Amino acid sequence: MRLETRKLLDRSFTGSGILAIALMAAALIVLLAPMFIRGAGAIFFTATIEHRRFMLERFNRGNRPQLEAEIKAARKARAPVYRMLADFERCLATGDAAERRRYEKPFRELKKKIQILLGPIPGAPRPMLMRNQYGQTRWDRAQVKLSRVLYREEWDYSDPTRSGIMHLKPRTADFAGTSLEALFPYLKNNIDRMLLPRRTVYWQFLTDTSFDAHFFGGIWPEILGTFYLTIGAMLFALPLGIIAAIYLTEYARESRFIEILRTCISTLAGVPSIVFGLFGLAFFINTLKVSSSKSVLAGAMTLALMILPTVIRAAEEAIRAVPAAYKEAALSLGAGRWHAICSIILPAALPGILTGSVISMGRAAGETAPIIFTAAVSVGKPLALWQVFTQPTPALSWNIYNLATEHAAVDEIRHVQYGMVLVLVSLVLLLNLAAILMRARISKRLRG
Amino acid sequence: MKRFIAGTLAVAVMGGGIALAKDANKIVMDGSTTVGPIAKAFAEYYMDKHPDVNITISESGSGNGAKSLINGACDVGNMSRPMKKSEKDAAESVGVLPIEHIIAMDGIAVVVHESNPLQGLTTAQIRDVYTGKITNWKDLGGPDLPIVVISRDTNSGTYETFESLVMKKEKIAGKTEYVGSNGAIRQRVMSTPGAVGYVGLAFREGVKPIKVNGIEATPGTVATRIYPVARPLYMYTNGRPKKGTPLYDLINLSGTPEGKKIIEATGFVPVN
Amino acid sequence: MPTTLGTMQTATRIMPSLLLSHRTRLRQRVGAALGNGLLLAVTSLSMLAVFFIFFFIARDALPFFRLEGVREFFTSTHWYPSAGEAEFGALAMFVGSGLVTLGATLVAVPLGIAAAVCLSDMIPFSMRQVIKPIIEMLAAIPSVAYGFFALIVFAPLLQQQGGHLLAVATWILGLPLVVLGVIVFSDVATDRLRDRPRLVIRVILMALFGGGALAGLAWIGHTLGALKIASGTNALNVSIILGIMALPTVVSVSEDALQSVGRELREGSYALGATRAEMLVKTVLPAAAGGILAAVIMGVMRAIGETMVVWMASGNAARIPSPWYNMLDPVRTLTATIAGDMGEADHVTGSARYHVLFAMALALLVFSFVCNIISEKFIRRTRQQAKG
């Protein structure tokens, strides 16, 4: 082959390597960007007066006199709408039957859509479900609901052999010639006076319980549940892992038995996570009966089993990285082997052990399959510390799956889904970042 | 070091001791995703009035609800189908007495994407779609689009009801996609133009329910039993709940006027 | 530095042990042995755990084989566990798992090895510190977040723009390959000719084959672009996401393997006049082949054991796609079946339905165990080669 071709091949080989890395970086950005952007929308968004009313009534948050003045102003802006609706209803009731037949269904639908947008009509009995007690709390959803009030989705199914085509028909056409015609332009032009949108920072999304199947409120029970499960897993795995690492590095002599032990540890690392979940159910709950139902305890034990190999490996590496001089100096001063380990080697290896355990914490926080059968529920109150032994808990990882698939109104709570994903991914990435920084500091210290 | 170990052991023993004391103020509900919205609404309503009770809800399927009740892992098994004889026998063999409470009526609505011009199908046609005999919408008079058939997992009561009332024990085609909940079917059908699925009444928003044998699926037709694929929704408990306990109040919420309003608000039909 | 006084003080503390009674010394030795034993016991807990896992899974899996036999499970595609006459053919699930793993490997292995080669040999140290965190971040993202992305973002994208995306990907990957291939081929084919006629023939060959290949590429791009993906939750979706999840494993283990190949090999290759690409492809990669194979196997283990992504986004259709390589069909994997069907019946209501899930778990466990052993062997061999 000529030299130019070989050089060309060389350049393209380098190019392919760089392309691979660029693709990985692009994949990372494509994965994280929607999560961060839309997840931030759960905390930073434009909220309406309904949101502030909810905060005031449920949590007593906000400047009461100012909010009440706002609510009054909003009510004043809405009054013409309700007046027009009431007038029309009276008209229908006293009018002739043909008119009633013509307008009854569109009117009922219109009333329903307005209630979804603005909340229950004043004077009507209080609805049972919280989601019907308030209008739209987010301005972006309010815009969507407003267009549903102003326009009707009509599907043109005239040709049954082709897919239907959607037309947006303005509702004014349904009420042409009646007193209700003026409602729609009024609504359109005054919606901001009726809902008073304002940019809000809802920090309490992270600390509030959820209300009415995550329609309102925050994700605190899930965050707390993930916290309990992760800490619990570490409490079980860390002592066991450190002791195992100490034994493997200091006490064990290379024998067949130790080789089998090491193979077992690496096998444990390769077991699929769903098998851990099955084992947790079959062993911890059904056989050992650590709790009568699902519980945080069983879930933490299952997760601990899953992260044990990583902790052992990290601890082993950390202990091996401690210079032999430390141990030899301790032994020469007459310290027993156990004493030397406890007071000299472990403290020196601690930063490395912590790094490995922080990465394992990230793994435990993000895993779902082990806790499906052992600890996770869809709805529950945030647990008190003494309840973790017997009660199950919602968790970020499980509830992301639950809200994304099982929820009855997935499009209404998109911001909550993305918010949960954002919190979980941020938590895991922060833990890993902390581990990376710790590792950089340790290597600097050990080098110089 | 020794003090640390002693301290941890002490805390653990205390915690275990407190935990061993029977947790009277928790109610664990497990089971159907159809009953899910009702259970969640009931739980929230009840916990609002009694903040010291913690009601947790899992939605893993009617079969799971029965199994958890038999294992003693839950207090209430939500099911969208009646308990099978095998489950009742298994319960008796471990000393569990399942008591049935019918809390609402539901109809299984067959839903398609909103752009699908189809108005209705007969149960025979639905059966053909699900057994794989009909694979394109044009064979039903619709557009030329392959049918994406979506069904529920085998641990679903909705699936069992659909199977017995519509499929008449014929087997569902291999190419069917399976999802785990009503919400998931609704979501898949909402986003896939060629899809067809079946959901409970509370999940009709955003998709197009079609008429079955000429009858629409609405609370009205289900209440009057005209709709052919109607079924009750159940909550099972181990033995009759004692009067005055939170469990008793929760189960009987479906008979109170507030409970009935909640059931209506979620989209189902209250029973009298 | 220990002072003489300090040493004497410590020495006086040790000295008495040399003067201890026989009983005390015995007690000390028993204490040490007990401590040793306790440590061994705790360490063996992990070994116990593995044995327990195997035991419990196998214990609940064997009743299925006793009830239903072995043949149907591995050879039939009829999966109707809840029907009156239940059928437990899991072949479709095995094929599904295999298909998505194959797809994930096709994505992860070329990308991973290329990235590992780049990281170990081409990129200066300072840039490595920037790129390694990217890979670690990809590894750290929880699987349910990947599944969420696959279901909520990627599946609708495939449904709406799937054909176009595939066409664009074909062009991005295909064009450089075609251009390169044509140039190299024309060069090699006209090797023996002299200068003047060589140029002419080269140009003719390049035009001919280049034109043909580009036309072929255009045709592929066009057919893919016109493709309408009926359902975005399919094997392609899951394969791509699983490939991205398995990438960090492949990259890091391959990189280790490449680093363990000594400098001598590289320098010798350069000395003989090789370009960097030739050095890598012809000497370093073959030398690190064992380690790279181990990396691939670990990537496979990661892909086959993944649950949440496949449960949410693979479509869960218990059927072998037709034809078997049709990635646009929904598939069902073993892990998703276990997660989805778990608990319909358990050993109280007794039935093959509960035990068949454990049978699947056993299959997964055995497969990952075997993969683990093989990859360990390869890694150990590469390490020995590097040392000796």
Short mmCIF file of C-alpha atoms in Angstrom, two decimals, chain A residues 55-200:
data_model
loop_
_atom_site.label_atom_id
_atom_site.label_comp_id
_atom_site.label_asym_id
_atom_site.label_seq_id
_atom_site.Cartn_x
_atom_site.Cartn_y
_atom_site.Cartn_z
CA MET A 55 -49.97 26.77 49.36
CA LEU A 56 -51.89 29.12 51.59
CA GLU A 57 -54.73 26.74 52.40
CA ARG A 58 -52.65 23.61 52.83
CA PHE A 59 -49.36 24.83 54.24
CA ASN A 60 -50.15 28.35 55.42
CA ARG A 61 -47.39 29.72 53.25
CA GLY A 62 -47.27 33.19 51.87
CA ASN A 63 -48.26 36.65 52.86
CA ARG A 64 -51.89 36.13 53.88
CA PRO A 65 -53.32 39.65 53.40
CA GLN A 66 -51.57 40.06 50.08
CA LEU A 67 -52.67 36.68 48.84
CA GLU A 68 -56.24 37.22 49.91
CA ALA A 69 -56.25 40.50 48.01
CA GLU A 70 -54.97 38.66 44.96
CA ILE A 71 -57.61 35.97 45.29
CA LYS A 72 -60.27 38.64 45.52
CA ALA A 73 -58.92 40.38 42.42
CA ALA A 74 -58.89 37.10 40.52
CA ARG A 75 -62.43 36.37 41.61
CA LYS A 76 -63.51 39.77 40.40
CA ALA A 77 -61.95 39.13 37.02
CA ARG A 78 -63.73 35.79 36.80
CA ALA A 79 -67.09 37.09 37.92
CA PRO A 80 -68.30 38.06 34.41
CA VAL A 81 -67.56 34.53 33.21
CA TYR A 82 -69.67 32.94 35.91
CA ARG A 83 -72.37 35.54 35.44
CA MET A 84 -72.59 34.76 31.75
CA LEU A 85 -72.69 31.04 32.46
CA ALA A 86 -75.43 31.45 35.06
CA ASP A 87 -77.46 33.68 32.76
CA PHE A 88 -77.21 31.23 29.94
CA GLU A 89 -78.21 28.36 32.20
CA ARG A 90 -81.28 30.24 33.32
CA CYS A 91 -82.05 31.02 29.70
CA LEU A 92 -81.86 27.36 28.82
CA ALA A 93 -84.02 26.29 31.73
CA THR A 94 -86.80 28.73 30.80
CA GLY A 95 -86.40 28.48 27.05
CA ASP A 96 -87.94 25.98 24.67
CA ALA A 97 -87.06 22.30 24.45
CA ALA A 98 -85.45 22.51 21.00
CA GLU A 99 -82.98 25.10 22.20
CA ARG A 100 -82.26 23.05 25.28
CA ARG A 101 -81.52 19.97 23.21
CA ARG A 102 -79.22 21.94 20.96
CA TYR A 103 -77.13 23.64 23.61
CA GLU A 104 -77.27 21.30 26.60
CA LYS A 105 -74.38 19.04 25.71
CA PRO A 106 -71.98 21.75 24.46
CA PHE A 107 -72.84 23.83 27.51
CA ARG A 108 -72.13 21.00 29.93
CA GLU A 109 -68.81 20.33 28.23
CA LEU A 110 -67.92 24.02 28.29
CA LYS A 111 -68.70 24.24 32.00
CA LYS A 112 -66.54 21.19 32.67
CA LYS A 113 -63.60 22.63 30.74
CA ILE A 114 -63.88 25.96 32.53
CA GLN A 115 -63.92 24.19 35.87
CA ILE A 116 -60.76 22.31 34.91
CA LEU A 117 -59.17 25.63 34.04
CA LEU A 118 -60.35 27.93 36.80
CA GLY A 119 -61.51 25.65 39.54
CA PRO A 120 -64.97 24.89 40.92
CA ILE A 121 -67.73 27.39 40.20
CA PRO A 122 -68.37 29.49 43.31
CA GLY A 123 -71.48 28.34 45.06
CA ALA A 124 -71.27 24.76 43.83
CA PRO A 125 -70.63 21.99 46.42
CA ARG A 126 -66.98 21.30 47.15
CA PRO A 127 -65.65 18.46 44.97
CA MET A 128 -64.28 15.38 46.70
CA LEU A 129 -60.99 14.98 44.86
CA MET A 130 -58.38 17.62 45.55
CA ARG A 131 -57.50 17.92 41.88
CA ASN A 132 -61.00 19.22 41.22
CA GLN A 133 -60.89 21.68 44.10
CA TYR A 134 -58.34 23.92 42.43
CA GLY A 135 -57.86 25.27 38.94
CA GLN A 136 -54.64 24.91 37.04
CA THR A 137 -51.62 25.61 39.22
CA ARG A 138 -49.07 25.85 36.42
CA TRP A 139 -49.28 28.49 33.74
CA ASP A 140 -48.11 26.18 30.95
CA ARG A 141 -50.83 23.65 31.76
CA ALA A 142 -53.29 26.51 32.05
CA GLN A 143 -52.49 27.57 28.51
CA VAL A 144 -53.20 24.04 27.32
CA LYS A 145 -56.51 23.94 29.20
CA LEU A 146 -57.42 27.39 27.92
CA SER A 147 -57.04 26.24 24.35
CA ARG A 148 -59.29 23.30 25.24
CA VAL A 149 -61.90 25.78 26.42
CA LEU A 150 -61.60 28.03 23.38
CA TYR A 151 -61.33 25.25 20.83
CA ARG A 152 -63.01 21.93 20.46
CA GLU A 153 -61.05 19.00 19.03
CA GLU A 154 -63.09 17.63 16.20
CA TRP A 155 -61.92 14.59 14.37
CA ASP A 156 -62.86 14.31 10.73
CA TYR A 157 -63.60 10.64 10.25
CA SER A 158 -65.39 11.18 6.94
CA ASP A 159 -63.10 8.81 5.08
CA PRO A 160 -63.04 5.60 7.11
CA THR A 161 -60.12 4.21 5.14
CA ARG A 162 -57.83 7.02 6.20
CA SER A 163 -56.75 8.14 9.63
CA GLY A 164 -58.90 10.86 11.08
CA ILE A 165 -57.77 14.46 10.73
CA MET A 166 -58.08 16.72 13.73
CA HIS A 167 -59.59 20.15 13.36
CA LEU A 168 -59.66 22.72 16.09
CA LYS A 169 -63.12 24.24 15.96
CA PRO A 170 -63.60 27.40 18.01
CA ARG A 171 -66.32 26.88 20.55
CA THR A 172 -67.79 30.27 19.74
CA ALA A 173 -69.25 28.66 16.66
CA ASP A 174 -71.28 26.30 18.86
CA PHE A 175 -72.85 29.21 20.67
CA ALA A 176 -73.14 31.59 17.75
CA GLY A 177 -75.92 34.09 18.19
CA THR A 178 -76.35 33.47 21.93
CA SER A 179 -75.33 35.56 24.90
CA LEU A 180 -72.45 33.18 25.54
CA GLU A 181 -70.59 34.26 22.44
CA ALA A 182 -68.96 37.13 24.30
CA LEU A 183 -67.57 34.74 26.91
CA PHE A 184 -64.75 33.46 24.78
CA PRO A 185 -63.01 36.70 23.77
CA TYR A 186 -63.39 37.90 27.35
CA LEU A 187 -61.80 34.72 28.64
CA LYS A 188 -58.98 34.89 26.14
CA ASN A 189 -58.14 38.51 26.83
CA ASN A 190 -58.41 38.35 30.60
CA ILE A 191 -56.94 34.98 31.46
CA ASP A 192 -53.89 36.55 33.08
CA ARG A 193 -56.09 38.68 35.30
CA MET A 194 -58.01 35.54 36.27
CA LEU A 195 -55.00 33.40 37.02
CA LEU A 196 -52.34 36.00 37.91
CA PRO A 197 -49.28 34.05 36.70
CA ARG A 198 -45.97 34.77 38.36
CA ARG A 199 -42.57 33.13 38.18
CA THR A 200 -42.13 30.97 41.26
#
